[in-house]
Amino acid sequence: MGAIMTCVESNTNTDAAETKTGAGEHSAPTWGPMYKHNVMFLCNHNSCRSQMADGWLRALRGQASVGVASAGIVGGTAVKEGAITVMSEAKVDISKFTSDAMADFSPDAFDIVISCCGCGDKLNGEKEVWKKRSVFEDWNLDDPPAIDPGDLSAYRRVRDEVKAKVEDLLNFIKEGDA
């Protein structure tokens, strides 16, 4: 993350920013024009790695003006129980998060886009605009549901890797704002 970021003007509405709390529940928007920066975490299905990243950024951002959302490239499914469990062990509650589709968001609303799973190569055609935001990174994290031996050890390892990457991302944002 070597470049200083510039914030892209956002044309989001706050209704769309209230999507991650579960059916029928409303809370303060997690992303949108009220934030100086907005981060989108993308993954194939928005069921594990991107949910962990979303939860960590919300938990660690403190007073930083950083909005966050996450979405699946090929459509949402449901948040994996393993992800909910290991994040809860770290005192981060993602149990009410919803699995959302990338098609429900506008890339113009986000100045930072992170592919959690190495899925940047799937962002082609009309989806390529997601890679053209001020910052795009492909974290290429392992997929816990695919490799976990049944004891949640893969989930825990990836949870901790995601936390470190989110901390680095927040430091990068704070340095760029200094």
PDB file of C-alpha atoms in Angstrom:
ATOM      1  CA  MET A   1       0.000   0.000   0.000  1.00  0.00           C
ATOM      2  CA  GLY A   2       2.364   2.619  -1.180  1.00  0.00           C
ATOM      3  CA  ALA A   3       0.203   5.338  -2.695  1.00  0.00           C
ATOM      4  CA  ILE A   4      -1.707   8.043  -0.889  1.00  0.00           C
ATOM      5  CA  MET A   5      -5.388   7.478  -1.421  1.00  0.00           C
ATOM      6  CA  THR A   6      -7.822   9.975  -2.762  1.00  0.00           C
ATOM      7  CA  CYS A   7     -11.445   9.663  -1.872  1.00  0.00           C
ATOM      8  CA  VAL A   8     -13.862   9.191  -4.736  1.00  0.00           C
ATOM      9  CA  GLU A   9     -17.098  11.107  -4.378  1.00  0.00           C
ATOM     10  CA  SER A  10     -19.847   8.782  -3.286  1.00  0.00           C
ATOM     11  CA  ASN A  11     -23.380   8.742  -4.610  1.00  0.00           C
ATOM     12  CA  THR A  12     -24.720   6.145  -2.173  1.00  0.00           C
ATOM     13  CA  ASN A  13     -27.866   6.433  -0.180  1.00  0.00           C
ATOM     14  CA  THR A  14     -28.061   5.550   3.502  1.00  0.00           C
ATOM     15  CA  ASP A  15     -30.755   2.892   2.979  1.00  0.00           C
ATOM     16  CA  ALA A  16     -28.294   0.797   1.007  1.00  0.00           C
ATOM     17  CA  ALA A  17     -25.682   1.274   3.708  1.00  0.00           C
ATOM     18  CA  GLU A  18     -27.895  -0.391   6.315  1.00  0.00           C
ATOM     19  CA  THR A  19     -27.757  -3.857   4.779  1.00  0.00           C
ATOM     20  CA  LYS A  20     -25.435  -5.813   7.077  1.00  0.00           C
ATOM     21  CA  THR A  21     -27.498  -6.089  10.247  1.00  0.00           C
ATOM     22  CA  GLY A  22     -30.037  -8.731   9.231  1.00  0.00           C
ATOM     23  CA  ALA A  23     -33.598  -8.812   7.974  1.00  0.00           C
ATOM     24  CA  GLY A  24     -35.786  -6.009   9.220  1.00  0.00           C
ATOM     25  CA  GLU A  25     -33.174  -4.544  11.544  1.00  0.00           C
ATOM     26  CA  HIS A  26     -31.804  -1.056  11.070  1.00  0.00           C
ATOM     27  CA  SER A  27     -28.767   0.536  12.610  1.00  0.00           C
ATOM     28  CA  ALA A  28     -26.397   3.336  11.775  1.00  0.00           C
ATOM     29  CA  PRO A  29     -25.068   3.024   8.226  1.00  0.00           C
ATOM     30  CA  THR A  30     -21.806   1.089   8.041  1.00  0.00           C
ATOM     31  CA  TRP A  31     -20.687   2.866   4.853  1.00  0.00           C
ATOM     32  CA  GLY A  32     -21.652   5.815   2.714  1.00  0.00           C
ATOM     33  CA  PRO A  33     -20.942   9.490   2.089  1.00  0.00           C
ATOM     34  CA  MET A  34     -20.770  10.284   5.815  1.00  0.00           C
ATOM     35  CA  TYR A  35     -17.369   8.511   5.894  1.00  0.00           C
ATOM     36  CA  LYS A  36     -14.141   9.941   4.474  1.00  0.00           C
ATOM     37  CA  HIS A  37     -13.182   6.507   3.116  1.00  0.00           C
ATOM     38  CA  ASN A  38     -15.297   3.480   2.241  1.00  0.00           C
ATOM     39  CA  VAL A  39     -13.885  -0.032   2.002  1.00  0.00           C
ATOM     40  CA  MET A  40     -15.510  -2.891   0.110  1.00  0.00           C
ATOM     41  CA  PHE A  41     -14.369  -6.418   0.945  1.00  0.00           C
ATOM     42  CA  LEU A  42     -15.155  -8.766  -1.934  1.00  0.00           C
ATOM     43  CA  CYS A  43     -15.065 -12.546  -1.936  1.00  0.00           C
ATOM     44  CA  ASN A  44     -16.662 -15.284  -4.000  1.00  0.00           C
ATOM     45  CA  HIS A  45     -19.782 -15.756  -1.861  1.00  0.00           C
ATOM     46  CA  ASN A  46     -19.456 -13.248   1.013  1.00  0.00           C
ATOM     47  CA  SER A  47     -19.797 -16.040   3.533  1.00  0.00           C
ATOM     48  CA  CYS A  48     -16.503 -16.208   5.450  1.00  0.00           C
ATOM     49  CA  ARG A  49     -13.308 -14.222   4.692  1.00  0.00           C
ATOM     50  CA  SER A  50     -15.011 -11.000   3.610  1.00  0.00           C
ATOM     51  CA  GLN A  51     -17.356 -11.233   6.611  1.00  0.00           C
ATOM     52  CA  MET A  52     -14.381 -11.566   8.954  1.00  0.00           C
ATOM     53  CA  ALA A  53     -12.697  -8.567   7.308  1.00  0.00           C
ATOM     54  CA  ASP A  54     -15.901  -6.529   7.571  1.00  0.00           C
ATOM     55  CA  GLY A  55     -16.242  -7.409  11.261  1.00  0.00           C
ATOM     56  CA  TRP A  56     -12.604  -6.651  12.040  1.00  0.00           C
ATOM     57  CA  LEU A  57     -12.682  -3.269  10.313  1.00  0.00           C
ATOM     58  CA  ARG A  58     -15.792  -2.250  12.228  1.00  0.00           C
ATOM     59  CA  ALA A  59     -14.228  -3.425  15.505  1.00  0.00           C
ATOM     60  CA  LEU A  60     -10.819  -1.832  14.946  1.00  0.00           C
ATOM     61  CA  ARG A  61     -11.574   1.473  13.175  1.00  0.00           C
ATOM     62  CA  GLY A  62     -12.184   3.395  16.388  1.00  0.00           C
ATOM     63  CA  GLN A  63     -12.815   7.043  15.532  1.00  0.00           C
ATOM     64  CA  ALA A  64     -11.417   6.730  11.996  1.00  0.00           C
ATOM     65  CA  SER A  65     -13.880   7.865   9.355  1.00  0.00           C
ATOM     66  CA  VAL A  66     -13.866   4.567   7.480  1.00  0.00           C
ATOM     67  CA  GLY A  67     -17.049   2.936   6.235  1.00  0.00           C
ATOM     68  CA  VAL A  68     -17.160  -0.748   5.384  1.00  0.00           C
ATOM     69  CA  ALA A  69     -19.256  -3.228   3.447  1.00  0.00           C
ATOM     70  CA  SER A  70     -18.696  -6.687   2.044  1.00  0.00           C
ATOM     71  CA  ALA A  71     -20.203  -8.582  -0.857  1.00  0.00           C
ATOM     72  CA  GLY A  72     -19.970 -11.735  -2.923  1.00  0.00           C
ATOM     73  CA  ILE A  73     -18.890 -11.661  -6.547  1.00  0.00           C
ATOM     74  CA  VAL A  74     -21.092 -14.556  -7.606  1.00  0.00           C
ATOM     75  CA  GLY A  75     -23.874 -13.903  -5.157  1.00  0.00           C
ATOM     76  CA  GLY A  76     -24.394 -14.186  -1.458  1.00  0.00           C
ATOM     77  CA  THR A  77     -25.161 -17.400   0.385  1.00  0.00           C
ATOM     78  CA  ALA A  78     -25.107 -17.294   4.181  1.00  0.00           C
ATOM     79  CA  VAL A  79     -22.442 -16.429   6.726  1.00  0.00           C
ATOM     80  CA  LYS A  80     -20.573 -19.603   7.690  1.00  0.00           C
ATOM     81  CA  GLU A  81     -21.104 -20.798  11.261  1.00  0.00           C
ATOM     82  CA  GLY A  82     -17.360 -21.394  11.599  1.00  0.00           C
ATOM     83  CA  ALA A  83     -16.671 -17.737  10.809  1.00  0.00           C
ATOM     84  CA  ILE A  84     -19.299 -16.586  13.307  1.00  0.00           C
ATOM     85  CA  THR A  85     -17.852 -18.878  15.996  1.00  0.00           C
ATOM     86  CA  VAL A  86     -14.199 -17.882  15.665  1.00  0.00           C
ATOM     87  CA  MET A  87     -14.997 -14.171  15.392  1.00  0.00           C
ATOM     88  CA  SER A  88     -17.102 -14.490  18.536  1.00  0.00           C
ATOM     89  CA  GLU A  89     -14.080 -16.035  20.280  1.00  0.00           C
ATOM     90  CA  ALA A  90     -12.256 -12.781  19.419  1.00  0.00           C
ATOM     91  CA  LYS A  91     -15.193 -10.736  20.800  1.00  0.00           C
ATOM     92  CA  VAL A  92     -16.354  -9.595  17.338  1.00  0.00           C
ATOM     93  CA  ASP A  93     -20.007 -10.368  16.660  1.00  0.00           C
ATOM     94  CA  ILE A  94     -20.822 -11.041  13.008  1.00  0.00           C
ATOM     95  CA  SER A  95     -23.829 -13.247  13.784  1.00  0.00           C
ATOM     96  CA  LYS A  96     -26.317 -10.740  12.376  1.00  0.00           C
ATOM     97  CA  PHE A  97     -24.327  -9.965   9.224  1.00  0.00           C
ATOM     98  CA  THR A  98     -25.977 -10.819   5.924  1.00  0.00           C
ATOM     99  CA  SER A  99     -24.376 -12.312   2.857  1.00  0.00           C
ATOM    100  CA  ASP A 100     -24.829  -9.744   0.093  1.00  0.00           C
ATOM    101  CA  ALA A 101     -24.224  -9.698  -3.653  1.00  0.00           C
ATOM    102  CA  MET A 102     -21.782  -7.309  -5.320  1.00  0.00           C
ATOM    103  CA  ALA A 103     -24.524  -6.368  -7.788  1.00  0.00           C
ATOM    104  CA  ASP A 104     -26.336  -4.616  -4.923  1.00  0.00           C
ATOM    105  CA  PHE A 105     -23.555  -2.033  -4.579  1.00  0.00           C
ATOM    106  CA  SER A 106     -22.108   0.715  -6.752  1.00  0.00           C
ATOM    107  CA  PRO A 107     -18.327   0.688  -7.133  1.00  0.00           C
ATOM    108  CA  ASP A 108     -18.418   4.491  -7.129  1.00  0.00           C
ATOM    109  CA  ALA A 109     -19.353   4.366  -3.445  1.00  0.00           C
ATOM    110  CA  PHE A 110     -16.001   2.830  -2.457  1.00  0.00           C
ATOM    111  CA  ASP A 111     -12.478   4.208  -2.762  1.00  0.00           C
ATOM    112  CA  ILE A 112     -10.822   1.044  -1.399  1.00  0.00           C
ATOM    113  CA  VAL A 113     -11.636  -2.431  -2.693  1.00  0.00           C
ATOM    114  CA  ILE A 114     -10.084  -5.560  -1.239  1.00  0.00           C
ATOM    115  CA  SER A 115     -10.501  -8.982  -2.818  1.00  0.00           C
ATOM    116  CA  CYS A 116     -10.185 -11.382   0.104  1.00  0.00           C
ATOM    117  CA  CYS A 117      -9.936 -14.613  -1.859  1.00  0.00           C
ATOM    118  CA  GLY A 118      -7.818 -13.970  -4.925  1.00  0.00           C
ATOM    119  CA  CYS A 119     -10.940 -13.370  -6.961  1.00  0.00           C
ATOM    120  CA  GLY A 120      -9.604 -10.231  -8.636  1.00  0.00           C
ATOM    121  CA  ASP A 121      -9.222 -12.220 -11.858  1.00  0.00           C
ATOM    122  CA  LYS A 122     -13.026 -12.698 -11.857  1.00  0.00           C
ATOM    123  CA  LEU A 123     -13.516  -8.933 -11.993  1.00  0.00           C
ATOM    124  CA  ASN A 124     -13.635  -8.551 -15.736  1.00  0.00           C
ATOM    125  CA  GLY A 125     -16.043  -6.997 -18.190  1.00  0.00           C
ATOM    126  CA  GLU A 126     -18.468  -4.686 -16.426  1.00  0.00           C
ATOM    127  CA  LYS A 127     -17.098  -5.846 -13.049  1.00  0.00           C
ATOM    128  CA  GLU A 128     -13.606  -4.565 -13.883  1.00  0.00           C
ATOM    129  CA  VAL A 129     -14.531  -1.107 -12.588  1.00  0.00           C
ATOM    130  CA  TRP A 130     -14.139  -2.520  -9.043  1.00  0.00           C
ATOM    131  CA  LYS A 131     -10.401  -2.937  -9.690  1.00  0.00           C
ATOM    132  CA  LYS A 132     -10.113   0.687 -10.805  1.00  0.00           C
ATOM    133  CA  ARG A 133     -10.907   2.296  -7.484  1.00  0.00           C
ATOM    134  CA  SER A 134      -8.229   4.427  -5.773  1.00  0.00           C
ATOM    135  CA  VAL A 135      -6.899   1.329  -4.013  1.00  0.00           C
ATOM    136  CA  PHE A 136      -7.390  -2.292  -5.088  1.00  0.00           C
ATOM    137  CA  GLU A 137      -5.682  -5.214  -3.383  1.00  0.00           C
ATOM    138  CA  ASP A 138      -6.029  -8.963  -3.686  1.00  0.00           C
ATOM    139  CA  TRP A 139      -5.292 -10.560  -0.299  1.00  0.00           C
ATOM    140  CA  ASN A 140      -5.613 -14.139  -1.604  1.00  0.00           C
ATOM    141  CA  LEU A 141      -6.572 -15.616   1.780  1.00  0.00           C
ATOM    142  CA  ASP A 142      -7.112 -19.352   2.202  1.00  0.00           C
ATOM    143  CA  ASP A 143     -10.736 -20.561   2.239  1.00  0.00           C
ATOM    144  CA  PRO A 144     -11.402 -22.004   5.726  1.00  0.00           C
ATOM    145  CA  PRO A 145     -14.483 -24.072   4.800  1.00  0.00           C
ATOM    146  CA  ALA A 146     -12.475 -25.807   2.078  1.00  0.00           C
ATOM    147  CA  ILE A 147      -9.448 -26.683   4.233  1.00  0.00           C
ATOM    148  CA  ASP A 148     -10.582 -26.845   7.862  1.00  0.00           C
ATOM    149  CA  PRO A 149     -10.038 -30.325   9.360  1.00  0.00           C
ATOM    150  CA  GLY A 150     -13.134 -29.926  11.538  1.00  0.00           C
ATOM    151  CA  ASP A 151     -11.573 -28.261  14.570  1.00  0.00           C
ATOM    152  CA  LEU A 152     -11.898 -24.643  13.335  1.00  0.00           C
ATOM    153  CA  SER A 153      -8.096 -24.280  13.231  1.00  0.00           C
ATOM    154  CA  ALA A 154      -8.136 -23.015   9.629  1.00  0.00           C
ATOM    155  CA  TYR A 155     -10.871 -20.529  10.520  1.00  0.00           C
ATOM    156  CA  ARG A 156      -8.816 -19.261  13.469  1.00  0.00           C
ATOM    157  CA  ARG A 157      -5.632 -18.925  11.403  1.00  0.00           C
ATOM    158  CA  VAL A 158      -7.423 -17.004   8.651  1.00  0.00           C
ATOM    159  CA  ARG A 159      -9.253 -14.876  11.252  1.00  0.00           C
ATOM    160  CA  ASP A 160      -5.890 -13.824  12.679  1.00  0.00           C
ATOM    161  CA  GLU A 161      -4.407 -13.181   9.218  1.00  0.00           C
ATOM    162  CA  VAL A 162      -7.411 -11.024   8.344  1.00  0.00           C
ATOM    163  CA  LYS A 163      -7.050  -9.039  11.571  1.00  0.00           C
ATOM    164  CA  ALA A 164      -3.392  -8.269  10.781  1.00  0.00           C
ATOM    165  CA  LYS A 165      -4.268  -7.200   7.231  1.00  0.00           C
ATOM    166  CA  VAL A 166      -7.117  -4.976   8.441  1.00  0.00           C
ATOM    167  CA  GLU A 167      -4.781  -3.367  10.991  1.00  0.00           C
ATOM    168  CA  ASP A 168      -2.275  -2.699   8.176  1.00  0.00           C
ATOM    169  CA  LEU A 169      -5.063  -1.258   6.027  1.00  0.00           C
ATOM    170  CA  LEU A 170      -6.202   1.062   8.815  1.00  0.00           C
ATOM    171  CA  ASN A 171      -2.621   2.225   9.404  1.00  0.00           C
ATOM    172  CA  PHE A 172      -2.272   2.917   5.677  1.00  0.00           C
ATOM    173  CA  ILE A 173      -5.497   4.953   5.675  1.00  0.00           C
ATOM    174  CA  LYS A 174      -4.420   6.930   8.761  1.00  0.00           C
ATOM    175  CA  GLU A 175      -0.980   7.649   7.236  1.00  0.00           C
ATOM    176  CA  GLY A 176      -2.619   8.875   4.033  1.00  0.00           C
ATOM    177  CA  ASP A 177      -4.872  11.179   6.031  1.00  0.00           C
ATOM    178  CA  ALA A 178      -2.014  12.663   8.071  1.00  0.00           C
TER     179      ALA A 178
END
